[in-house]
Coordinates of C-alpha atoms and ligand atoms in Angstrom, one line a residue:
X1 CA 148.6 81.3 117.0
X2 CA 145.6 81.0 115.0
X3 CA 143.2 83.6 113.5
X4 CA 139.3 83.2 112.6
X5 CA 137.5 85.7 111.0
X6 CA 138.3 87.9 108.0
X7 CA 141.6 89.3 107.7
X8 CA 143.7 90.9 104.3
X9 CA 145.2 88.5 101.9
X10 CA 149.1 88.7 102.7
X11 CA 149.6 88.6 99.2
X12 CA 147.3 91.6 98.4
X13 CA 144.7 89.5 96.5
X14 CA 140.9 90.4 96.5
X15 CA 139.3 89.3 99.5
X16 CA 137.4 85.9 98.3
X17 CA 134.0 85.9 100.9
X18 CA 133.0 84.6 103.8
X19 CA 135.6 83.8 106.2
X20 CA 137.5 80.8 106.9
X21 CA 140.3 79.8 109.6
X22 CA 143.5 81.3 109.0
X23 CA 147.3 81.1 109.9
X24 CA 149.1 83.7 111.5
X25 CA 150.2 85.1 108.3
X26 CA 150.9 89.0 108.2
X27 CA 150.6 91.3 105.1
X28 CA 153.3 91.3 103.4
X29 CA 152.3 92.4 99.8
X30 CA 155.6 93.4 98.4
X31 CA 156.3 89.6 98.4
X32 CA 155.5 87.1 95.5
X33 CA 153.0 84.7 96.2
X34 CA 155.6 82.1 95.9
X35 CA 159.3 82.4 96.0
X36 CA 161.4 79.2 94.9
X37 CA 165.1 79.3 96.3
X38 CA 167.5 76.7 95.3
X39 CA 165.0 74.1 96.0
X40 CA 166.0 70.0 96.0
X41 CA 163.8 67.5 96.9
X42 CA 166.1 64.1 97.4
X43 CA 164.3 60.9 97.5
X44 CA 166.3 57.3 98.6
X45 CA 166.6 55.1 95.9
X46 CA 164.5 52.3 95.5
X47 CA 167.6 49.8 95.6
X48 CA 168.6 51.6 98.6
X49 CA 171.8 53.1 97.7
X50 CA 172.0 56.5 96.1
X51 CA 170.0 59.7 96.2
X52 CA 167.7 60.4 93.4
X53 CA 167.2 64.3 93.2
X54 CA 163.9 64.9 91.6
X55 CA 164.1 68.7 92.0
X56 CA 167.3 70.0 92.0
X57 CA 168.7 73.5 92.5
X58 CA 165.4 75.1 90.9
X59 CA 164.5 78.9 91.6
X60 CA 161.3 81.0 90.6
X61 CA 159.3 83.3 91.9
X62 CA 155.1 83.3 91.0
X63 CA 153.6 86.9 91.1
X64 CA 149.8 87.6 92.6
X65 CA 147.3 87.0 90.1
X66 CA 149.8 85.2 87.7
X67 CA 149.3 82.0 86.1
X68 CA 152.7 80.0 86.1
X69 CA 153.0 77.0 83.6
X70 CA 155.2 74.0 84.2
X71 CA 156.2 71.7 81.3
X72 CA 158.5 68.7 80.9
X73 CA 158.3 64.7 80.2
X74 CA 157.5 62.1 82.7
X75 CA 159.8 62.2 85.5
X76 CA 160.9 65.5 85.0
X77 CA 160.1 66.5 88.8
X78 CA 156.8 68.1 88.4
X79 CA 154.5 66.6 90.8
X80 CA 157.6 66.8 93.3
X81 CA 158.0 70.1 92.8
X82 CA 154.1 70.3 93.0
X83 CA 154.0 68.9 96.3
X84 CA 156.8 71.1 97.5
X85 CA 154.9 74.3 96.4
X86 CA 151.9 73.7 99.0
X87 CA 154.2 71.9 101.8
X88 CA 153.2 68.3 101.1
X89 CA 156.5 67.5 100.8
X90 CA 159.2 69.1 102.8
X91 CA 162.4 70.8 100.8
X92 CA 165.8 68.7 101.3
X93 CA 167.4 72.1 100.6
X94 CA 166.6 75.5 100.0
X95 CA 163.3 77.2 100.4
X96 CA 159.8 77.6 99.2
X97 CA 158.6 81.1 100.6
X98 CA 154.8 81.9 100.6
X99 CA 154.2 85.7 100.4
X100 CA 158.0 86.1 101.9
X101 CA 157.6 83.5 104.9
X102 CA 158.8 79.9 105.0
X103 CA 155.7 77.8 106.2
X104 CA 158.3 74.9 107.6
X105 CA 159.1 77.7 110.5
X106 CA 155.7 77.3 111.6
X107 CA 154.5 74.7 114.5
X108 CA 152.5 71.7 113.2
X109 CA 149.0 72.9 113.8
X110 CA 149.8 76.4 111.9
X111 CA 151.0 74.8 108.9
X112 CA 147.9 72.5 108.8
X113 CA 145.9 75.4 108.3
X114 CA 148.5 77.2 106.6
X115 CA 148.2 74.5 103.8
X116 CA 144.6 75.6 103.3
X117 CA 146.0 78.8 101.7
X118 CA 147.8 76.8 98.9
X119 CA 145.9 74.5 97.5
X120 CA 146.8 71.2 95.1
X121 CA 144.6 69.8 92.4
X122 CA 146.1 66.2 91.3
X123 CA 145.4 64.7 87.7
X124 CA 143.2 61.7 89.0
X125 CA 139.8 63.0 89.8
X126 CA 139.3 60.7 92.4
X127 CA 142.0 61.0 94.4
X128 CA 140.8 63.6 96.7
X129 CA 137.0 62.2 96.5
X130 CA 136.0 59.6 99.1
X131 CA 133.5 57.1 97.3
X132 CA 131.9 56.5 100.4
X133 CA 130.7 59.9 101.0
X134 CA 128.2 62.2 99.0
X135 CA 129.5 65.1 97.1
X136 CA 128.5 67.7 99.4
X137 CA 130.1 65.9 102.1
X138 CA 133.4 65.9 100.5
X139 CA 132.9 69.7 99.7
X140 CA 132.1 70.5 103.3
X141 CA 134.8 68.4 104.8
X142 CA 137.5 71.3 104.5
X143 CA 135.2 73.8 105.9
X144 CA 134.2 71.4 108.7
X145 CA 138.1 71.2 109.4
X146 CA 138.9 74.6 109.1
X147 CA 135.9 76.1 110.7
X148 CA 134.7 73.2 112.6
X149 CA 131.4 71.2 112.3
X150 CA 128.1 72.4 112.2
X151 CA 129.5 76.2 111.6
X152 CA 126.4 77.8 110.2
X153 CA 127.4 78.5 106.6
X154 CA 129.4 75.3 105.7
X155 CA 126.2 74.0 103.9
X156 CA 125.3 76.7 102.2
X157 CA 128.8 77.9 101.1
X158 CA 129.3 74.3 99.7
X159 CA 126.4 74.4 97.4
X160 CA 127.4 77.7 96.1
X161 CA 130.9 76.6 95.4
X162 CA 129.4 73.5 93.6
X163 CA 127.1 75.8 91.7
X164 CA 130.4 78.0 90.6
X165 CA 132.0 75.2 89.0
X166 CA 128.7 74.5 87.0
X167 CA 127.2 71.6 89.1
X168 CA 123.4 71.7 90.0
X169 CA 122.4 71.5 93.5
X170 CA 121.1 67.8 92.7
X171 CA 124.6 66.5 92.2
X172 CA 125.3 67.4 96.0
X173 CA 123.5 64.5 97.3
X174 CA 125.1 61.8 94.5
X175 CA 128.3 59.6 94.8
X176 CA 131.5 60.2 93.0
X177 CA 130.9 56.7 91.0
X178 CA 127.5 58.5 89.7
X179 CA 129.6 61.4 88.0
X180 CA 131.8 61.4 85.1
X181 CA 135.5 62.3 84.9
X182 CA 134.9 66.1 84.0
X183 CA 132.3 66.2 86.8
X184 CA 134.5 65.1 89.5
X185 CA 137.6 67.2 88.3
X186 CA 134.6 69.9 88.8
X187 CA 133.9 69.0 92.6
X188 CA 137.9 69.0 93.2
X189 CA 138.0 72.2 92.0
X190 CA 135.0 73.3 94.3
X191 CA 137.1 71.7 97.3
X192 CA 140.2 73.5 96.5
X193 CA 138.3 76.7 96.2
X194 CA 135.9 76.5 99.5
X195 CA 138.9 77.6 101.6
X196 CA 139.3 80.3 99.7
X197 CA 143.0 79.8 99.0
X198 CA 145.7 82.2 97.9
X199 CA 147.2 79.9 95.4
X200 CA 146.0 77.0 93.4
X201 CA 148.8 74.8 92.0
X202 CA 147.0 72.1 89.5
X203 CA 148.9 69.1 88.5
X204 CA 147.8 67.3 85.0
X205 CA 144.2 68.2 85.9
X206 CA 142.7 67.9 82.4
X207 CA 145.2 65.0 81.6
X208 CA 143.1 62.1 82.7
X209 CA 139.9 63.8 80.7
X210 CA 138.2 63.0 77.3
X211 CA 139.2 65.9 74.8
X212 CA 136.4 67.2 74.6
X213 CA 135.7 68.1 78.3
X214 CA 139.6 69.7 78.4
X215 CA 138.6 72.5 76.9
X216 CA 135.3 73.0 79.3
X217 CA 137.6 72.5 82.7
X218 CA 139.8 74.7 81.5
X219 CA 138.0 77.5 80.6
X220 CA 135.9 76.9 83.8
X221 CA 139.2 77.5 85.5
X222 CA 140.5 80.6 83.6
X223 CA 137.1 82.0 84.5
X224 CA 137.5 81.2 88.2
X225 CA 141.1 82.8 87.9
X226 CA 140.3 86.1 86.3
X227 CA 137.1 86.6 88.6
X228 CA 139.2 86.0 92.0
X229 CA 142.7 87.2 90.8
X230 CA 144.0 83.8 91.9
X231 CA 147.5 83.0 91.2
X232 CA 147.7 79.6 89.7
X233 CA 150.9 77.4 89.0
X234 CA 149.4 74.9 86.2
X235 CA 151.3 71.8 85.2
X236 CA 151.2 69.7 82.1
X237 CA 152.5 68.1 79.4
X238 CA 150.7 69.1 77.2
X239 CA 151.9 72.3 75.0
X240 CA 148.7 73.3 73.7
X241 CA 147.3 73.5 77.1
X242 CA 150.3 75.5 78.6
X243 CA 150.4 78.0 76.1
X244 CA 146.6 78.6 76.3
X245 CA 146.5 79.6 80.4
X246 CA 149.9 80.6 81.1
X247 CA 151.5 84.2 81.7
X248 CA 155.1 82.5 81.9
X249 CA 156.3 79.2 81.3
X250 CA 159.3 76.9 82.7
X251 CA 160.4 74.1 81.3
X252 CA 161.9 71.4 83.2
X253 CA 164.5 68.6 82.7
X254 CA 165.7 65.9 84.8
X255 CA 164.5 68.1 88.0
X256 CA 165.6 71.7 86.9
X257 CA 164.4 74.4 85.3
X258 CA 166.3 74.7 81.6
X259 CA 164.3 78.0 80.2
X260 CA 161.8 80.2 81.5
X261 CA 159.8 83.0 79.7
X262 CA 156.7 84.5 79.2
X263 CA 154.2 82.3 77.4
X264 CA 154.0 84.3 74.0
X265 CA 157.8 84.8 73.9
X266 CA 158.9 80.9 74.6
X267 CA 156.1 80.2 71.8
X268 CA 157.9 82.9 69.4
X269 CA 161.4 82.0 70.1
X270 CA 162.3 79.0 72.3
X271 CA 166.2 79.1 73.0
X272 CA 167.1 75.9 74.9
X273 CA 167.5 73.1 72.6
X274 CA 164.9 70.8 74.4
X275 CA 162.4 73.6 74.5
X276 CA 162.9 73.7 70.8
X277 CA 162.3 70.1 70.4
X278 CA 159.3 69.8 72.6
X279 CA 157.7 72.5 70.4
X280 CA 158.7 71.3 67.2
X281 CA 156.8 68.0 68.4
X282 CA 153.6 69.8 68.2
X283 CA 151.3 69.4 65.3
X284 CA 151.0 72.3 62.5
X285 CA 147.2 73.2 62.0
X286 CA 146.7 74.7 58.4
X287 CA 144.2 75.1 55.6
X288 CA 145.0 71.4 54.6
X289 CA 144.2 70.0 58.1
X290 CA 146.4 69.4 61.0
X291 CA 150.0 67.9 60.3
X292 CA 153.4 66.8 61.7
X293 CA 155.9 69.8 61.7
X294 CA 158.2 69.4 59.2
X295 CA 160.9 70.9 60.9
X296 CA 160.3 68.6 64.0
X297 CA 163.6 68.0 66.0
X298 CA 163.9 64.4 67.1
X299 CA 166.1 63.7 70.5
X300 CA 168.5 60.9 70.7
X301 CA 168.0 58.2 72.9
X302 CA 166.6 58.0 76.5
X303 CA 166.2 60.5 79.4
X304 CA 169.2 59.6 81.9
X305 CA 168.6 57.8 85.5
X306 CA 168.5 60.8 88.1
X307 CA 170.3 58.5 90.3
X308 CA 173.5 59.4 88.1
X309 CA 172.6 62.5 85.7
X310 CA 175.0 63.5 82.8
X311 CA 178.1 65.8 84.1
X312 CA 178.0 69.1 82.7
X313 CA 174.6 70.2 80.8
X314 CA 171.9 67.0 81.7
X315 CA 170.1 67.3 78.6
X316 CA 173.7 66.4 76.8
X317 CA 172.8 62.8 75.7
X318 CA 170.2 63.9 74.1
X319 CA 171.1 67.1 72.6
X320 CA 171.4 67.8 68.5
X321 CA 173.6 70.6 69.2
X322 CA 175.9 69.1 71.9
X323 CA 179.7 69.9 72.0
X324 CA 182.6 69.3 74.1
X325 CA 182.0 71.9 76.5
X326 CA 178.8 70.4 77.3
X327 CA 179.7 67.8 79.3
X328 CA 182.8 69.8 81.1
X329 CA 180.7 72.6 82.2
X330 CA 177.3 73.1 83.8
X331 CA 175.5 75.9 81.8
X332 CA 174.8 78.9 84.0
X333 CA 171.3 80.4 84.2
X334 CA 171.3 83.4 82.2
X335 CA 169.1 85.9 81.4
X336 CA 169.0 86.2 77.5
X337 CA 166.3 88.6 76.9
X338 CA 163.7 90.5 79.0
X339 CA 162.5 87.7 81.4
X340 CA 163.8 85.4 79.1
X341 CA 166.0 82.7 81.1
X342 CA 167.8 79.7 79.8
X343 CA 170.5 77.2 80.7
X344 CA 172.5 76.6 77.7
X345 CA 176.0 77.3 76.5
X346 CA 175.0 78.1 73.1
X347 CA 171.5 79.4 73.3
Ligands
ATP401 N1 157.9 59.3 96.8 C1 159.2 58.9 95.8 N2 160.3 58.0 96.4 C2 160.9 57.9 95.5 N3 161.1 58.5 94.2 C3 160.2 59.4 93.9 C4 159.0 59.6 94.9 N4 158.3 60.1 93.9 C5 158.9 60.8 92.7 N5 160.0 60.1 92.5 C6 160.9 60.1 91.6 O1 161.3 61.3 91.2 C7 161.1 61.8 89.7 C8 160.3 62.5 89.5 O2 158.8 62.2 89.7 P1 157.4 63.2 89.5 O3 156.3 62.4 89.8 O4 157.7 64.7 90.3 O5 157.7 63.6 87.9 P2 156.6 64.2 86.8 O6 157.2 65.4 85.8 O7 155.3 64.4 87.9 O8 156.2 62.7 86.2 P3 154.6 62.6 85.5 O9 154.8 63.6 84.1 O10 154.9 61.5 84.8 O11 154.0 62.9 86.2 C9 161.2 60.1 89.2 O12 162.2 59.7 88.8 C10 160.3 59.2 90.3 O13 160.3 58.2 90.2
SF4_402 S1 174.8 73.3 76.9 FE1 175.1 71.9 75.0 S2 174.1 69.8 75.7 FE2 173.0 71.8 76.9 S3 171.4 72.2 75.6 FE3 172.9 73.7 75.5 S4 174.2 72.9 73.5 FE4 172.5 71.5 74.2
MG403 MG1 153.5 63.8 87.5

């Protein structure tokens, strides 16, 4: 059933302005915006044999208005998780619950509309922009799908969205190739926001930008998030970025979350050897300038193949603290301090 017109945010968030077409979610404020339970996403190996578990038994929740950071090396499953969170990829096992409801239980049309509420912004600023369409046409497009072509407020709302991300009206008639990377990423943020989503999943959205532009785009996003009370999942491999924007941070290694804690807690006292190694790789800033951390933890070897992960703890082939138990037993996921979770036998 499609509902058009104003209705309460099922996650209990603020009203985000002019109505757009919505799905049939009922208000269920007591549920987290994302409830992820034993999520697995499998791919068939390109060689034809074997199953690659890009996301493997991942569970966490993201509360309303929270910014949840996810960090991990290349290939750890961050983008696959992002796609599963926004219903672009169907879970192979487990559940992605949105405000307590399973979107994959909806019919096709309801699911298509439902996706508007959980927007994904990609790393590549060009990925969502049609090079042959003007910026205005690109920003209006989601509204046309949602409200219908020619709805009276489409153009005004698109111009307002562009203004909100710091782009003056003259940008509206330009084409993507006439914009810088940072400006294109602003357009992508406007495109995502125009559907008044409950949650935004940002997958490495500043990684492809010049360092000088990154802070501008990040600060813009932080401002919008605070203003709208948006729920955000922020994925990056950049420690300084994830610490800057997140309330809590999950650390991913080979498709699994190995540590999860409030951002300040993780910075102050990382428990998992992998998190400690990531943190120690961050340059130290002092009065003498920037230098490498003298306590840097160097990891052995390469990340093993996801097609044949190591037995026991997946990190054991690279862990400086590995012992015999680590290959025999999978470490349990346990709470080690308040809201601080870790999967390591010796953390
Ligand atoms: N469509 C697909 N088919 C097969 N394998 C895939 C597919 N998408 C991802 N993978 C594999 O799943 C694993 C996780 O990939 P993913 O892109 O999620 O990692 P990531 O953490 O986002 O990496 P990066 O930091 O490089 O973006 C990788 O081994 C990748 O090759
Ligand atoms: S369980 Fe063992 S191998 Fe795994 S992180 Fe802990 S010490 Fe290292
Ligand atoms: Mg990725």
